[in-house]
Amino acid sequence: MSTHRSPTVRTPAAARRAAAGRRRAPLVLLLPATAAALLALLPLGYIGVRALEHGWGYAFDIATEPRTLELLVNSLKLTAIVVVCSLVLGISLAWLTVRTALPGRRIWAVLATLPLAVPSYVAAFTWISARPSLAGLSGAAITLTFACFPYVFLPVAAALRGIDPAQEEAARSLGGGAWHTFLRVTLPQLRPAAAGGAILVALYVLSDFGSVSITRYDTFTRAIHTSYQASFDRTPAAVLGCVLVVMTVLLVLAENRTRGRAGHARTGRGSARPPVPLRLGRWTGPALAWCAAVAGAAVAFPLATLGYWLTVGNSGWDPDRLWDATVTTLTVAAAGAAVTTLLALPVGVLSARHQGRLGRFLEQSVYAGHAVPGITVGLALVFFSVRYAYPLYQELPLLIAAYAVLFLPVAVGSARAAVLQSPPVLEEVARSLGRSPLRVLREITVPLAAPGIGAGAALTFVVIMKELPATLLLRPTGTDTLATRLWTETGAGAFAGAAPYAAVIVLLAAIPSYLLGRRS
């Protein structure tokens, strides 16, 4: 019997990737990447230690008391309602705007994305100021649904463009109607995209603090903040934070299990061709009414309510305070985006160029920090600063650190993608000429990946600008951002006074959301 083994054939690109994987990562990347990972894991570890400070029995009693179970039921009930409603809105709008000949479908696609520019607490403010009777579960469900359904719409619309239209055309040629074809052929292929959007919606609802506070609906985030503010014993807040983290992890695991190996295949060979838009016929009117109703509730209503309070409201607002809050918001967002991008760069380069176990571990550590809700990150950093770094308590560096923990994955993903798109051969040539790793990073890698890194920094800037719970806990004394001013005014029932802050937030966030909608 011959023992000869055929040699493995590698393409040049595969050989370069293999060489990159074997190459030892330089310290100039490892040290800052390790620091970023430790920072991301700090809240997760510290809040666990703090929750067990008085022993397992005390933590177990808090976790199993009736109040905790009530919060668990409230959180799961709200999450289930918002996820189901977001799936209905997102999938229906994606199908209408991508696969049908709906009049003005590009405009409807942009309008379906614009709710991303309206933070959920701003949406809650507009609904509660117009209809105070909506306080509670109904108000929280309405505001979060209209704020979250774009997380389903965007991935489902992208998936619809990638699905081979020949399968749907074959189903219709065999006598299947439009509804039957959608349910039996199209919808099963959308499951991975819809599940991905649904998990984003669920995580958003579980971590949301602003809208449930304004609508006065008790969930874990609101209870954590109340416990932190009302008691000197911070262990109950830490235990509730741990329960919230466990719920988050279980949701992610459930989504991974649901996704399984689902996917979609293309019939035949060659590149995909655009689908022939389906004519709706007598269903055109109801479809237009559906799109108009969703756009009206998610975009037009909040803007109209803000306009009303800006022009009719008479509780008064201070232009100087609005200006100070705007400048503070832009300042902390710029500082947070700069620090987050600097920490993300070595992690992204390490992940793209040195795909060993250590690189993967550091990257996954950064993403683990992102699973912790903002209120829990803020709580953990408060505990840490009070006990080990009191000079940082309620100072700007601690707030910037919280932003880095929360939004490192946003910047890491952009940096990694940008570095992967740049050719590694130039770095290899520079190293063969004796350039140090730091000089290669500074003169070759970063300039080549600069557009993608810059895009990640801009996106990080926008999400930091809208952040509320961590900012509320960690902002320096006497400092207000637009989000915290809005939260303060709505807490006092001064809707006219809150309107300018909400309007500026929406205005600043609308530009990237509009560009994202046009791209989709």
Short mmCIF file of C-alpha atoms in Angstrom, two decimals:
data_model
loop_
_atom_site.label_atom_id
_atom_site.label_comp_id
_atom_site.label_asym_id
_atom_site.label_seq_id
_atom_site.Cartn_x
_atom_site.Cartn_y
_atom_site.Cartn_z
CA MET A 1 0.00 0.00 0.00
CA SER A 2 1.35 3.32 -0.94
CA THR A 3 1.78 5.83 1.85
CA HIS A 4 2.34 8.71 -0.52
CA ARG A 5 0.25 11.77 0.34
CA SER A 6 -0.58 14.34 -2.27
CA PRO A 7 0.87 17.76 -1.46
CA THR A 8 -1.48 20.45 -0.23
CA VAL A 9 -2.03 23.14 -2.85
CA ARG A 10 -2.23 26.65 -1.47
CA THR A 11 -3.10 29.81 -3.26
CA PRO A 12 -0.78 32.80 -2.67
CA ALA A 13 -3.48 34.49 -0.61
CA ALA A 14 -3.93 31.39 1.58
CA ALA A 15 -0.18 31.13 2.02
CA ARG A 16 -0.01 34.75 3.12
CA ARG A 17 -2.86 34.20 5.60
CA ALA A 18 -1.14 31.12 7.00
CA ALA A 19 2.14 33.00 7.35
CA ALA A 20 0.34 35.83 9.10
CA GLY A 21 -1.27 33.37 11.50
CA ARG A 22 2.10 31.81 12.37
CA ARG A 23 3.90 35.14 12.79
CA ARG A 24 4.28 36.10 16.41
CA ALA A 25 2.35 39.20 17.33
CA PRO A 26 4.63 42.12 18.27
CA LEU A 27 4.48 43.65 21.74
CA VAL A 28 3.47 46.98 20.25
CA LEU A 29 0.13 45.32 19.46
CA LEU A 30 -0.11 42.82 22.32
CA LEU A 31 0.33 45.27 25.20
CA PRO A 32 -2.37 47.81 24.20
CA ALA A 33 -4.69 45.03 23.03
CA THR A 34 -4.33 43.30 26.41
CA ALA A 35 -5.07 46.61 28.16
CA ALA A 36 -8.22 47.02 26.05
CA ALA A 37 -9.37 43.48 26.87
CA LEU A 38 -8.77 43.96 30.60
CA LEU A 39 -10.74 47.20 30.52
CA ALA A 40 -13.62 45.48 28.73
CA LEU A 41 -13.68 42.61 31.24
CA LEU A 42 -13.33 44.84 34.31
CA PRO A 43 -17.07 45.60 34.79
CA LEU A 44 -18.04 41.98 34.26
CA GLY A 45 -15.58 40.67 36.84
CA TYR A 46 -16.00 43.43 39.38
CA ILE A 47 -19.78 43.36 39.51
CA GLY A 48 -19.63 39.61 40.05
CA VAL A 49 -17.23 40.07 42.96
CA ARG A 50 -19.37 42.85 44.42
CA ALA A 51 -22.55 40.78 44.16
CA LEU A 52 -20.93 38.03 46.25
CA GLU A 53 -19.44 40.41 48.79
CA HIS A 54 -21.85 39.29 51.52
CA GLY A 55 -21.78 35.65 50.50
CA TRP A 56 -23.70 33.34 48.20
CA GLY A 57 -26.68 33.14 50.55
CA TYR A 58 -27.29 36.88 50.58
CA ALA A 59 -26.97 37.10 46.79
CA PHE A 60 -29.28 34.09 46.35
CA ASP A 61 -31.92 35.65 48.61
CA ILE A 62 -31.91 38.84 46.55
CA ALA A 63 -31.99 36.96 43.25
CA THR A 64 -34.98 34.84 44.32
CA GLU A 65 -37.10 37.37 46.20
CA PRO A 66 -40.56 38.15 44.72
CA ARG A 67 -39.49 41.62 43.57
CA THR A 68 -36.69 40.15 41.43
CA LEU A 69 -39.05 37.59 39.90
CA GLU A 70 -41.51 40.39 39.13
CA LEU A 71 -38.75 42.33 37.35
CA LEU A 72 -37.81 39.19 35.44
CA VAL A 73 -41.39 38.71 34.24
CA ASN A 74 -41.73 42.39 33.33
CA SER A 75 -38.47 42.40 31.36
CA LEU A 76 -39.25 39.17 29.49
CA LYS A 77 -42.83 40.29 28.73
CA LEU A 78 -41.65 43.61 27.29
CA THR A 79 -38.86 41.92 25.34
CA ALA A 80 -41.21 39.36 23.80
CA ILE A 81 -43.76 41.98 22.72
CA VAL A 82 -41.16 44.28 21.18
CA VAL A 83 -39.34 41.45 19.37
CA VAL A 84 -42.54 40.06 17.82
CA CYS A 85 -43.80 43.50 16.75
CA SER A 86 -40.36 44.46 15.37
CA LEU A 87 -40.22 41.24 13.33
CA VAL A 88 -43.64 41.98 11.82
CA LEU A 89 -42.74 45.57 10.97
CA GLY A 90 -39.19 44.91 9.80
CA ILE A 91 -39.90 41.88 7.60
CA SER A 92 -43.03 43.34 6.00
CA LEU A 93 -41.36 46.66 5.17
CA ALA A 94 -38.23 44.94 3.86
CA TRP A 95 -40.27 42.71 1.55
CA LEU A 96 -42.39 45.61 0.28
CA THR A 97 -39.41 47.87 -0.41
CA VAL A 98 -37.11 45.22 -1.94
CA ARG A 99 -39.29 42.67 -3.73
CA THR A 100 -42.36 44.59 -4.87
CA ALA A 101 -43.13 47.43 -7.28
CA LEU A 102 -44.44 49.60 -4.43
CA PRO A 103 -44.57 53.26 -5.55
CA GLY A 104 -41.75 55.26 -3.90
CA ARG A 105 -40.14 52.17 -2.40
CA ARG A 106 -36.69 53.85 -2.11
CA ILE A 107 -38.24 56.67 -0.07
CA TRP A 108 -40.05 54.17 2.15
CA ALA A 109 -36.72 52.34 2.68
CA VAL A 110 -35.07 55.55 3.89
CA LEU A 111 -38.04 56.33 6.16
CA ALA A 112 -37.83 52.82 7.61
CA THR A 113 -34.22 53.49 8.64
CA LEU A 114 -34.68 57.00 10.05
CA PRO A 115 -36.04 55.82 13.46
CA LEU A 116 -32.41 54.96 14.25
CA ALA A 117 -31.88 58.71 14.55
CA VAL A 118 -34.52 58.95 17.28
CA PRO A 119 -33.16 57.57 20.57
CA SER A 120 -35.71 55.43 22.40
CA TYR A 121 -35.87 57.85 25.33
CA VAL A 122 -36.68 60.69 22.90
CA ALA A 123 -39.44 58.56 21.36
CA ALA A 124 -40.75 57.81 24.86
CA PHE A 125 -40.71 61.49 25.69
CA THR A 126 -42.78 62.36 22.62
CA TRP A 127 -45.39 59.64 23.24
CA ILE A 128 -45.75 60.30 26.98
CA SER A 129 -45.90 64.08 26.52
CA ALA A 130 -48.73 63.61 24.00
CA ARG A 131 -50.54 60.74 25.76
CA PRO A 132 -49.65 60.47 29.48
CA SER A 133 -52.09 57.56 29.76
CA LEU A 134 -49.62 55.41 27.81
CA ALA A 135 -47.34 55.13 30.87
CA GLY A 136 -46.48 51.53 31.69
CA LEU A 137 -46.13 48.45 29.54
CA SER A 138 -48.08 49.80 26.56
CA GLY A 139 -46.02 52.99 26.33
CA ALA A 140 -42.71 51.15 26.72
CA ALA A 141 -43.71 48.56 24.10
CA ILE A 142 -44.84 51.19 21.56
CA THR A 143 -41.78 53.40 21.90
CA LEU A 144 -39.28 50.54 21.87
CA THR A 145 -40.95 48.84 18.91
CA PHE A 146 -40.81 51.93 16.72
CA ALA A 147 -37.23 52.58 17.85
CA CYS A 148 -36.02 49.01 17.28
CA PHE A 149 -37.70 47.61 14.15
CA PRO A 150 -34.93 49.03 11.84
CA TYR A 151 -32.59 46.46 13.46
CA VAL A 152 -34.74 43.81 11.76
CA PHE A 153 -35.49 45.78 8.60
CA LEU A 154 -31.84 46.40 7.63
CA PRO A 155 -30.50 42.79 7.76
CA VAL A 156 -33.68 41.32 6.27
CA ALA A 157 -33.61 43.82 3.38
CA ALA A 158 -29.96 42.94 2.74
CA ALA A 159 -30.79 39.22 2.81
CA LEU A 160 -33.65 39.69 0.35
CA ARG A 161 -31.24 41.25 -2.14
CA GLY A 162 -28.93 38.22 -1.82
CA ILE A 163 -31.56 35.50 -2.22
CA ASP A 164 -31.81 33.92 -5.64
CA PRO A 165 -35.12 35.17 -7.13
CA ALA A 166 -35.33 32.08 -9.37
CA GLN A 167 -36.72 30.02 -6.48
CA GLU A 168 -39.61 32.41 -5.93
CA GLU A 169 -40.27 32.64 -9.66
CA ALA A 170 -40.31 28.84 -9.89
CA ALA A 171 -42.79 28.65 -7.02
CA ARG A 172 -45.10 31.17 -8.69
CA SER A 173 -44.80 29.37 -12.06
CA LEU A 174 -46.06 26.21 -10.29
CA GLY A 175 -49.23 28.02 -9.24
CA GLY A 176 -48.20 29.40 -5.86
CA GLY A 177 -49.65 32.80 -5.04
CA ALA A 178 -47.59 35.73 -3.74
CA TRP A 179 -48.53 35.07 -0.10
CA HIS A 180 -47.94 31.30 -0.40
CA THR A 181 -44.55 31.90 -2.09
CA PHE A 182 -43.51 34.36 0.60
CA LEU A 183 -44.41 31.99 3.45
CA ARG A 184 -43.06 28.75 1.94
CA VAL A 185 -40.03 29.96 -0.06
CA THR A 186 -38.88 33.44 0.97
CA LEU A 187 -39.51 33.51 4.73
CA PRO A 188 -37.52 30.34 5.59
CA GLN A 189 -34.49 31.80 3.82
CA LEU A 190 -34.78 35.00 5.86
CA ARG A 191 -34.53 33.17 9.19
CA PRO A 192 -30.82 33.87 9.88
CA ALA A 193 -31.17 37.58 9.10
CA ALA A 194 -34.42 37.88 11.05
CA ALA A 195 -32.94 35.99 14.02
CA GLY A 196 -29.89 38.27 13.99
CA GLY A 197 -32.13 41.35 13.98
CA ALA A 198 -34.35 39.89 16.69
CA ILE A 199 -31.42 39.29 19.03
CA LEU A 200 -30.29 42.89 18.53
CA VAL A 201 -33.79 44.07 19.41
CA ALA A 202 -33.94 41.81 22.48
CA LEU A 203 -30.55 42.98 23.74
CA TYR A 204 -31.55 46.60 23.17
CA VAL A 205 -34.79 46.16 25.15
CA LEU A 206 -33.04 44.40 28.03
CA SER A 207 -30.38 47.11 28.27
CA ASP A 208 -32.70 50.07 27.68
CA PHE A 209 -32.97 52.46 30.58
CA GLY A 210 -34.26 55.77 29.22
CA SER A 211 -37.58 54.81 27.68
CA VAL A 212 -38.67 52.46 30.51
CA SER A 213 -37.83 55.19 33.01
CA ILE A 214 -39.81 57.84 31.14
CA THR A 215 -42.77 55.49 30.65
CA ARG A 216 -42.42 54.38 34.29
CA TYR A 217 -42.33 50.66 33.58
CA ASP A 218 -40.24 48.62 36.01
CA THR A 219 -37.57 46.45 34.42
CA PHE A 220 -34.11 45.40 35.64
CA THR A 221 -32.40 48.53 34.36
CA ARG A 222 -34.80 50.89 36.12
CA ALA A 223 -34.68 48.82 39.32
CA ILE A 224 -30.85 48.80 39.28
CA HIS A 225 -30.75 52.58 39.01
CA THR A 226 -33.37 53.01 41.74
CA SER A 227 -31.55 50.59 44.05
CA TYR A 228 -28.26 52.39 43.45
CA GLN A 229 -29.78 55.79 44.20
CA ALA A 230 -31.91 54.74 47.18
CA SER A 231 -29.62 52.56 49.28
CA PHE A 232 -26.12 52.68 50.75
CA ASP A 233 -25.93 48.92 50.30
CA ARG A 234 -24.97 48.54 46.64
CA THR A 235 -24.96 44.71 46.68
CA PRO A 236 -28.64 44.42 45.61
CA ALA A 237 -27.91 46.57 42.56
CA ALA A 238 -24.90 44.39 41.73
CA VAL A 239 -26.96 41.19 42.10
CA LEU A 240 -29.65 42.57 39.78
CA GLY A 241 -26.88 43.55 37.34
CA CYS A 242 -25.59 39.97 37.40
CA VAL A 243 -29.09 38.63 36.69
CA LEU A 244 -29.35 41.03 33.76
CA VAL A 245 -25.99 39.87 32.39
CA VAL A 246 -27.05 36.22 32.71
CA MET A 247 -30.25 36.98 30.78
CA THR A 248 -28.18 38.67 28.07
CA VAL A 249 -25.83 35.70 27.75
CA LEU A 250 -28.74 33.24 27.60
CA LEU A 251 -30.36 35.26 24.83
CA VAL A 252 -27.16 35.23 22.76
CA LEU A 253 -26.78 31.46 23.25
CA ALA A 254 -30.43 30.90 22.29
CA GLU A 255 -29.99 32.95 19.13
CA ASN A 256 -26.89 30.96 18.16
CA ARG A 257 -28.81 27.71 18.67
CA THR A 258 -31.82 28.96 16.70
CA ARG A 259 -29.67 30.13 13.82
CA GLY A 260 -28.05 26.70 13.45
CA ARG A 261 -27.00 25.97 9.90
CA ALA A 262 -29.80 27.87 8.28
CA GLY A 263 -28.92 29.71 5.11
CA HIS A 264 -29.90 30.15 1.52
CA ALA A 265 -28.57 28.67 -1.69
CA ARG A 266 -28.52 29.88 -5.24
CA THR A 267 -29.76 27.80 -8.13
CA GLY A 268 -27.56 27.56 -11.18
CA ARG A 269 -24.21 29.26 -11.65
CA GLY A 270 -23.01 32.76 -12.23
CA SER A 271 -23.73 36.03 -10.50
CA ALA A 272 -27.06 36.95 -8.97
CA ARG A 273 -29.48 38.95 -11.07
CA PRO A 274 -31.87 41.52 -9.65
CA PRO A 275 -35.37 40.15 -9.00
CA VAL A 276 -38.32 41.29 -11.07
CA PRO A 277 -40.43 43.50 -8.74
CA LEU A 278 -43.75 41.89 -7.89
CA ARG A 279 -46.77 43.97 -8.89
CA LEU A 280 -49.16 44.34 -5.94
CA GLY A 281 -52.28 45.14 -7.96
CA ARG A 282 -55.23 45.78 -5.67
CA TRP A 283 -52.95 45.42 -2.65
CA THR A 284 -51.02 48.58 -3.59
CA GLY A 285 -53.33 50.84 -1.57
CA PRO A 286 -53.18 48.79 1.67
CA ALA A 287 -49.39 48.39 1.27
CA LEU A 288 -48.95 52.16 0.94
CA ALA A 289 -51.21 52.73 3.93
CA TRP A 290 -49.16 50.26 6.00
CA CYS A 291 -45.86 51.98 5.11
CA ALA A 292 -47.35 55.42 5.77
CA ALA A 293 -48.74 54.33 9.15
CA VAL A 294 -45.38 52.95 10.30
CA ALA A 295 -43.42 55.97 9.03
CA GLY A 296 -45.98 58.29 10.60
CA ALA A 297 -45.77 56.63 14.02
CA ALA A 298 -41.98 56.12 14.02
CA VAL A 299 -40.76 59.32 12.38
CA ALA A 300 -43.47 61.92 11.73
CA PHE A 301 -45.15 61.70 15.14
CA PRO A 302 -41.96 62.23 17.21
CA LEU A 303 -40.87 65.11 14.97
CA ALA A 304 -44.32 66.71 15.04
CA THR A 305 -44.50 66.41 18.83
CA LEU A 306 -41.06 67.97 19.18
CA GLY A 307 -42.16 70.78 16.86
CA TYR A 308 -45.29 71.31 18.92
CA TRP A 309 -43.40 71.62 22.21
CA LEU A 310 -40.80 73.88 20.61
CA THR A 311 -43.37 76.32 19.23
CA VAL A 312 -46.33 76.08 21.62
CA GLY A 313 -44.75 75.04 24.92
CA ASN A 314 -44.34 77.82 27.45
CA SER A 315 -42.42 76.27 30.34
CA GLY A 316 -39.30 77.93 29.05
CA TRP A 317 -35.82 76.69 28.33
CA ASP A 318 -32.41 78.22 28.79
CA PRO A 319 -30.46 78.77 25.52
CA ASP A 320 -27.17 78.98 27.42
CA ARG A 321 -27.84 75.66 29.14
CA LEU A 322 -28.77 74.09 25.78
CA TRP A 323 -25.53 75.39 24.24
CA ASP A 324 -23.46 74.10 27.17
CA ALA A 325 -25.11 70.68 26.95
CA THR A 326 -24.50 70.55 23.19
CA VAL A 327 -20.83 71.47 23.56
CA THR A 328 -20.40 68.96 26.39
CA THR A 329 -22.08 66.24 24.35
CA LEU A 330 -19.85 66.86 21.34
CA THR A 331 -16.75 67.06 23.57
CA VAL A 332 -17.31 63.83 25.49
CA ALA A 333 -18.39 62.06 22.29
CA ALA A 334 -15.23 63.19 20.48
CA ALA A 335 -13.00 62.21 23.41
CA GLY A 336 -14.78 58.88 23.80
CA ALA A 337 -14.55 58.10 20.09
CA ALA A 338 -10.82 58.99 20.00
CA VAL A 339 -9.93 56.82 23.02
CA THR A 340 -12.14 53.95 21.86
CA THR A 341 -10.59 54.00 18.39
CA LEU A 342 -7.04 54.05 19.80
CA LEU A 343 -7.84 51.04 22.01
CA ALA A 344 -9.63 49.25 19.17
CA LEU A 345 -6.84 49.67 16.60
CA PRO A 346 -4.34 47.16 18.07
CA VAL A 347 -7.15 44.64 18.69
CA GLY A 348 -8.36 45.01 15.11
CA VAL A 349 -4.86 44.68 13.62
CA LEU A 350 -4.10 41.70 15.85
CA SER A 351 -7.31 40.00 14.78
CA ALA A 352 -6.70 40.67 11.09
CA ARG A 353 -2.98 39.89 10.87
CA HIS A 354 -2.25 37.44 13.73
CA GLN A 355 -5.10 34.96 14.00
CA GLY A 356 -3.69 32.86 16.85
CA ARG A 357 -5.39 31.82 20.06
CA LEU A 358 -4.22 34.89 21.92
CA GLY A 359 -5.53 37.22 19.22
CA ARG A 360 -8.92 35.51 19.20
CA PHE A 361 -9.10 35.58 23.00
CA LEU A 362 -8.36 39.28 23.15
CA GLU A 363 -10.93 40.05 20.46
CA GLN A 364 -13.62 37.94 22.16
CA SER A 365 -12.84 39.62 25.49
CA VAL A 366 -13.58 42.98 23.92
CA TYR A 367 -16.92 41.71 22.62
CA ALA A 368 -17.77 40.21 26.03
CA GLY A 369 -17.72 43.70 27.50
CA HIS A 370 -20.27 44.79 24.90
CA ALA A 371 -22.78 42.26 26.26
CA VAL A 372 -22.96 44.17 29.55
CA PRO A 373 -25.77 46.76 29.57
CA GLY A 374 -24.80 50.42 29.99
CA ILE A 375 -26.40 50.70 33.41
CA THR A 376 -24.35 47.72 34.62
CA VAL A 377 -21.11 49.09 33.17
CA GLY A 378 -21.76 52.42 34.89
CA LEU A 379 -22.56 50.69 38.16
CA ALA A 380 -19.40 48.56 38.01
CA LEU A 381 -17.16 51.55 37.30
CA VAL A 382 -18.76 53.48 40.16
CA PHE A 383 -17.99 50.59 42.53
CA PHE A 384 -14.44 50.28 41.19
CA SER A 385 -13.65 53.99 41.43
CA VAL A 386 -15.10 54.40 44.94
CA ARG A 387 -13.07 51.51 46.28
CA TYR A 388 -9.78 51.59 44.32
CA ALA A 389 -9.56 54.86 42.39
CA TYR A 390 -11.59 57.47 44.23
CA PRO A 391 -9.94 60.49 42.51
CA LEU A 392 -11.54 59.23 39.28
CA TYR A 393 -15.05 59.09 40.75
CA GLN A 394 -17.41 61.25 38.68
CA GLU A 395 -14.52 62.55 36.59
CA LEU A 396 -14.26 62.64 32.81
CA PRO A 397 -11.66 59.81 32.44
CA LEU A 398 -14.02 57.34 34.13
CA LEU A 399 -16.87 58.35 31.78
CA ILE A 400 -14.58 57.92 28.77
CA ALA A 401 -13.57 54.48 30.06
CA ALA A 402 -17.24 53.49 30.23
CA TYR A 403 -17.74 54.59 26.63
CA ALA A 404 -14.73 52.51 25.60
CA VAL A 405 -16.10 49.40 27.33
CA LEU A 406 -19.53 49.82 25.75
CA PHE A 407 -18.50 50.66 22.20
CA LEU A 408 -15.12 48.98 21.62
CA PRO A 409 -16.72 46.31 19.39
CA VAL A 410 -18.06 49.00 17.05
CA ALA A 411 -14.57 50.40 16.48
CA VAL A 412 -12.84 46.98 16.50
CA GLY A 413 -15.11 45.65 13.77
CA SER A 414 -14.42 48.62 11.51
CA ALA A 415 -10.66 48.53 12.12
CA ARG A 416 -10.46 44.78 11.51
CA ALA A 417 -12.41 45.00 8.26
CA ALA A 418 -10.29 47.91 7.04
CA VAL A 419 -6.99 46.15 7.81
CA LEU A 420 -8.18 42.94 6.11
CA GLN A 421 -8.93 44.90 2.93
CA SER A 422 -5.40 46.37 2.77
CA PRO A 423 -2.68 44.17 1.17
CA PRO A 424 -0.31 42.63 3.77
CA VAL A 425 2.53 42.38 1.24
CA LEU A 426 3.49 46.02 1.81
CA GLU A 427 3.91 45.37 5.54
CA GLU A 428 6.02 42.28 4.79
CA VAL A 429 8.27 44.27 2.46
CA ALA A 430 8.70 46.98 5.12
CA ARG A 431 9.64 44.38 7.73
CA SER A 432 12.10 42.72 5.35
CA LEU A 433 13.77 46.12 4.99
CA GLY A 434 14.31 46.30 8.74
CA ARG A 435 11.41 48.52 9.79
CA SER A 436 10.29 48.04 13.41
CA PRO A 437 6.72 46.80 14.10
CA LEU A 438 5.74 50.22 15.46
CA ARG A 439 7.05 51.96 12.36
CA VAL A 440 5.26 49.49 10.07
CA LEU A 441 2.05 50.09 11.99
CA ARG A 442 2.44 53.87 11.84
CA GLU A 443 3.67 54.23 8.24
CA ILE A 444 1.99 51.33 6.40
CA THR A 445 -0.94 49.67 8.21
CA VAL A 446 -2.72 52.70 9.63
CA PRO A 447 -2.52 54.89 6.47
CA LEU A 448 -3.85 52.04 4.30
CA ALA A 449 -6.75 51.32 6.67
CA ALA A 450 -7.44 54.96 7.55
CA PRO A 451 -10.80 55.30 5.69
CA GLY A 452 -12.33 52.28 7.47
CA ILE A 453 -10.87 53.28 10.85
CA GLY A 454 -12.26 56.78 10.37
CA ALA A 455 -15.71 55.41 9.54
CA GLY A 456 -15.63 53.33 12.73
CA ALA A 457 -14.62 56.39 14.75
CA ALA A 458 -17.51 58.39 13.27
CA LEU A 459 -20.01 55.65 14.09
CA THR A 460 -18.63 55.41 17.62
CA PHE A 461 -19.01 59.18 17.97
CA VAL A 462 -22.70 58.97 17.08
CA VAL A 463 -23.59 56.11 19.46
CA ILE A 464 -21.68 57.77 22.34
CA MET A 465 -23.56 61.00 21.72
CA LYS A 466 -26.89 59.24 22.40
CA GLU A 467 -25.74 57.15 25.39
CA LEU A 468 -27.74 57.75 28.60
CA PRO A 469 -27.46 55.30 31.55
CA ALA A 470 -23.66 55.20 31.96
CA THR A 471 -23.49 58.95 31.39
CA LEU A 472 -26.13 59.47 34.07
CA LEU A 473 -24.10 57.54 36.65
CA LEU A 474 -20.57 58.65 35.74
CA ARG A 475 -20.79 62.23 34.45
CA PRO A 476 -18.69 64.77 36.34
CA THR A 477 -20.62 66.72 38.97
CA GLY A 478 -22.34 69.74 37.42
CA THR A 479 -21.85 68.46 33.88
CA ASP A 480 -24.81 67.69 31.64
CA THR A 481 -25.07 66.21 28.17
CA LEU A 482 -28.10 66.56 25.92
CA ALA A 483 -29.30 63.11 26.99
CA THR A 484 -29.01 63.78 30.73
CA ARG A 485 -30.68 67.19 30.42
CA LEU A 486 -33.55 65.60 28.52
CA TRP A 487 -33.89 62.92 31.20
CA THR A 488 -33.89 65.54 33.97
CA GLU A 489 -36.51 67.73 32.30
CA THR A 490 -38.86 64.84 31.52
CA GLY A 491 -38.48 63.56 35.09
CA ALA A 492 -39.82 66.92 36.28
CA GLY A 493 -42.63 66.88 33.71
CA ALA A 494 -41.21 69.91 31.87
CA PHE A 495 -41.92 68.65 28.35
CA ALA A 496 -41.44 72.03 26.67
CA GLY A 497 -38.12 72.41 28.46
CA ALA A 498 -37.03 68.94 27.29
CA ALA A 499 -37.99 69.45 23.64
CA PRO A 500 -34.91 71.48 22.55
CA TYR A 501 -32.51 68.85 23.91
CA ALA A 502 -34.43 66.10 22.15
CA ALA A 503 -34.51 68.08 18.90
CA VAL A 504 -30.74 68.63 18.91
CA ILE A 505 -30.08 64.93 19.60
CA VAL A 506 -32.29 63.91 16.69
CA LEU A 507 -30.71 66.53 14.42
CA LEU A 508 -27.16 65.40 15.19
CA ALA A 509 -28.04 61.70 14.77
CA ALA A 510 -30.16 62.09 11.63
CA ILE A 511 -27.29 62.61 9.17
CA PRO A 512 -25.57 59.20 9.54
CA SER A 513 -28.95 57.45 9.73
CA TYR A 514 -30.03 59.10 6.47
CA LEU A 515 -26.80 58.04 4.76
CA LEU A 516 -27.26 54.50 6.07
CA GLY A 517 -30.79 54.43 4.69
CA ARG A 518 -29.69 55.61 1.25
CA ARG A 519 -26.95 52.97 1.21
CA SER A 520 -29.45 50.25 2.14
#
